[in-house]
Amino acid sequence: GIMYEVVQMSGLDAYYVGGTMHIVTNNQIGFTTNYLEGRTSTYCTDVAKVTLCPVLHVNADDIEAVVHAVKLAMAYRNEFNSDIFIDLLGYRKYGHNEGDEPRFTQPDMYKLIDKHPNPREVYKDLLMQRGDIDAEIAKEMEVKFKSLLQEKFELAKGEFKPEKPNIVNTWEGYKHASEKTLQTKAKTAVNAKDVKLVGEKITNIPEEHLPIKKVQNLFKDRQKMMETGTIDWAMGELLAYGTLLVEGHHVRLSGQDVERGTFSHRHAVLKSESSEEEVVLLNAIDAPNAGRFTVYNSFLSEYGVLGFDYGYAMAGPNTLTLWEAQFGDFSNGAQIMIDQYISAAEDKWKLQNGIVLLLPHGYEGQGAEHSSARMERYLQLCAKDNMFVANCTTPANYFHLLRRQLKASYRKPLVVFTPKSLLRHPMVLSTVEEFTAGHFQKVISDATANPTKVKTLVFCTGKFYYDLYAAREKRERDDVALVRVEQLFPLPAEEIRGVLQQFSNAKDIVWAQEEPRNMGAWGHFLLHLPEAATMRPATRRFYGAPAAGSASRFNKRHQEVIDYVFDPKKDNFIRKK
């Protein structure tokens, strides 16, 4: 299971819960695997040695010892706020389930189990031996208990309404959203006063906590951004967090290197050069009822961290909870959480969740493990109304996307393929007015193209747009329009059809992506957009690995795709003999 990760997390600030009482139902649940085949350690609880916390080994047949162990464990946890384990050693009477036959693999053990009385009989005999009860009382208690079980069973067949628990319902007021609801716009714009307030607070470092000179210069650049009204990606993200804090929401961000950002772009936490004291400027925002910003560099288990943050988002729908992979590819390590919970929980259990996954994605020649966030996997998991998937190209659109997570009347997981090279790209800028007006744009059409001149209409997503834009400028091709699909799921089909109508003179319709043909968003488009069948896909060839390890080979393949976008005759997909 996930116990190795949970134990390692137990003492870390980001995941500390004041101690956990672990009860191990050690009863041969996987009955075909003996303990000698299931672990190297002597005891299944030896993982507890990592934190030197106590372990109580208890015979599950000894009812009073079990009760005593639980009371002791609860008292220990409450007194010392530390983990404690109970190894509840028992057995399974009838194997793994009704259809299983444990005697196939453990015949000797089950000869003993067949002869062994159950815990109720063991405890009844003990009480009778001690003189606590007699046989008549024991029989009467058994009849009453069976009668109670039958009564509850009959009750469960009818209209059964459980009593409301006497705890605050943090999910009250949130609604389940349909596919249609997901396509509606949310009010995410903010007033200029709040943008100015947040901008000033998160760009002014206290004199007594100055970081290294390089970081000081970066924050001076951010001050200039607020003065000129031109915002880059990192600043746009921080403004999204800050304005949510002003409005009373909390924000939690965790992942490997998230405090400074994997690409040294965020700097949400500053380290004083002289003392290494930490400064979080987002928590310096002076506003009534302002929320709290918490950011944590995580330990190296995507599986454990994303699982914890998924639970955190479940407990706090009013908090923007984000997990960032160091590179999007590394989310592979958390695939169980994504497949079993994030993509499916609302279908399986009607449980909403607003967790945000930030997955750096983009082909810059960094090899197979640092290029692709495997967007095709997430898009394959998409169905009906289960989550959002986006690949933004502007700071303002990213700003509105993040704010939409909390401004909607429902909660859905959000997967964002975030950029790497675009973090400092000279074209990736937004004006302050784009933050104080508008909303998240699911599709960004080409405002620079003349519809009457356009012969080739290119749809793309994410960072590849800027590569194609540079190529169009170099070729001086005013007959090519570049359209960005910013939201990949739910796919904005009506907006795409509107663009097709806008550029109806174009006869060459292209889907362009930097990923191989068997990866990226192309297959998703074919599944969800009938018009995609008439598009000309410009992609890399089919590959087993997402990207080449050789820089020269990467550049060659990347250029081939770009060339084919602008010239159908240069089809890199057809291998010449």
Coordinates of N, CA, C and O in Angstrom, one line a residue, residues 177-180 182 342-347 376-389 412-413 488-491 524 527-528:
A177 N -22.1 19.5 -11.3 CA -22.2 20.2 -12.5 C -22.3 19.3 -13.7 O -21.6 18.2 -13.7
S178 N -23.1 19.6 -14.7 CA -23.3 18.8 -15.9 C -22.3 19.3 -16.9 O -21.6 20.3 -16.8
E179 N -22.2 18.6 -18.1 CA -21.4 19.0 -19.2 C -21.7 20.4 -19.6 O -20.8 21.2 -19.9
K180 N -23.0 20.7 -19.7 CA -23.4 22.0 -20.1 C -22.9 23.1 -19.1 O -22.5 24.2 -19.6
L182 N -20.3 23.0 -17.3 CA -18.9 23.2 -17.4 C -18.5 24.2 -18.5 O -17.4 24.8 -18.5
I342 N -8.8 10.9 -8.9 CA -9.0 12.2 -9.5 C -10.0 12.1 -10.7 O -10.9 13.0 -10.8
S343 N -9.8 11.2 -11.6 CA -10.6 11.1 -12.8 C -11.9 10.4 -12.6 O -12.8 10.5 -13.4
A344 N -12.1 9.6 -11.5 CA -13.2 8.7 -11.4 C -14.1 8.9 -10.2 O -15.2 8.3 -10.1
A345 N -13.7 9.7 -9.2 CA -14.4 9.7 -7.9 C -15.8 10.2 -8.0 O -16.7 9.7 -7.2
E346 N -16.0 11.1 -8.8 CA -17.4 11.7 -8.9 C -18.3 10.6 -9.5 O -19.5 10.5 -9.1
D347 N -17.9 9.9 -10.5 CA -18.7 8.8 -11.1 C -18.9 7.7 -10.1 O -20.0 7.1 -10.0
E376 N -1.9 12.9 -23.5 CA -2.8 11.9 -24.1 C -3.4 11.0 -23.0 O -4.6 10.6 -23.2
R377 N -2.7 10.7 -22.0 CA -3.2 9.9 -20.9 C -4.4 10.6 -20.2 O -5.4 9.9 -19.8
Y378 N -4.2 11.8 -19.9 CA -5.2 12.5 -19.2 C -6.5 12.7 -20.0 O -7.6 12.5 -19.6
L379 N -6.2 13.0 -21.3 CA -7.4 13.2 -22.2 C -8.1 11.9 -22.4 O -9.3 11.9 -22.6
Q380 N -7.4 10.8 -22.4 CA -8.1 9.5 -22.5 C -9.0 9.2 -21.3 O -10.0 8.5 -21.4
L381 N -8.6 9.8 -20.1 CA -9.4 9.6 -18.9 C -10.7 10.5 -18.9 O -11.6 10.3 -18.1
C382 N -10.7 11.5 -19.8 CA -11.8 12.5 -19.8 C -13.1 11.9 -20.3 O -13.0 11.2 -21.4
A383 N -14.2 12.2 -19.7 CA -15.5 11.7 -20.2 C -16.6 12.6 -19.5 O -16.5 12.9 -18.3
K384 N -17.5 13.0 -20.3 CA -18.7 13.7 -19.8 C -18.3 15.0 -19.0 O -17.9 15.9 -19.6
D385 N -18.3 14.9 -17.7 CA -18.1 16.1 -16.9 C -17.1 15.9 -15.8 O -17.2 16.5 -14.7
N386 N -16.1 15.0 -16.0 CA -15.3 14.5 -14.8 C -14.2 15.5 -14.4 O -13.8 15.5 -13.3
M387 N -13.7 16.3 -15.4 CA -12.6 17.2 -15.0 C -12.3 18.2 -16.1 O -12.8 18.0 -17.2
F388 N -11.4 19.1 -15.8 CA -10.9 20.1 -16.8 C -9.5 19.8 -17.2 O -8.7 19.3 -16.3
V389 N -9.2 20.0 -18.4 CA -7.8 19.9 -18.9 C -7.5 21.1 -19.8 O -8.3 21.4 -20.7
K412 N -14.3 20.7 -9.7 CA -13.8 19.6 -10.6 C -12.3 19.6 -10.6 O -11.7 20.7 -10.5
P413 N -11.7 18.5 -10.7 CA -10.2 18.5 -10.8 C -9.8 19.2 -12.1 O -10.5 19.3 -13.1
L488 N -8.7 21.8 -23.4 CA -8.7 20.6 -24.2 C -9.9 19.7 -23.7 O -10.4 18.9 -24.5
F489 N -10.3 19.9 -22.5 CA -11.5 19.2 -22.1 C -12.2 19.9 -20.9 O -11.5 20.4 -20.0
P490 N -13.6 20.1 -20.9 CA -14.4 19.7 -22.1 C -14.0 20.4 -23.3 O -13.8 21.7 -23.3
L491 N -13.9 19.7 -24.4 CA -13.5 20.4 -25.7 C -14.5 21.4 -26.1 O -15.7 21.2 -26.2
H524 N -7.5 12.7 -29.2 CA -8.6 13.3 -28.4 C -9.5 14.1 -29.3 O -10.8 14.0 -29.2
L527 N -11.7 11.9 -31.4 CA -12.8 11.3 -30.6 C -13.9 12.2 -30.3 O -15.1 11.8 -30.3
H528 N -13.6 13.5 -30.1 CA -14.6 14.4 -29.6 C -15.1 15.5 -30.6 O -16.0 16.2 -30.3

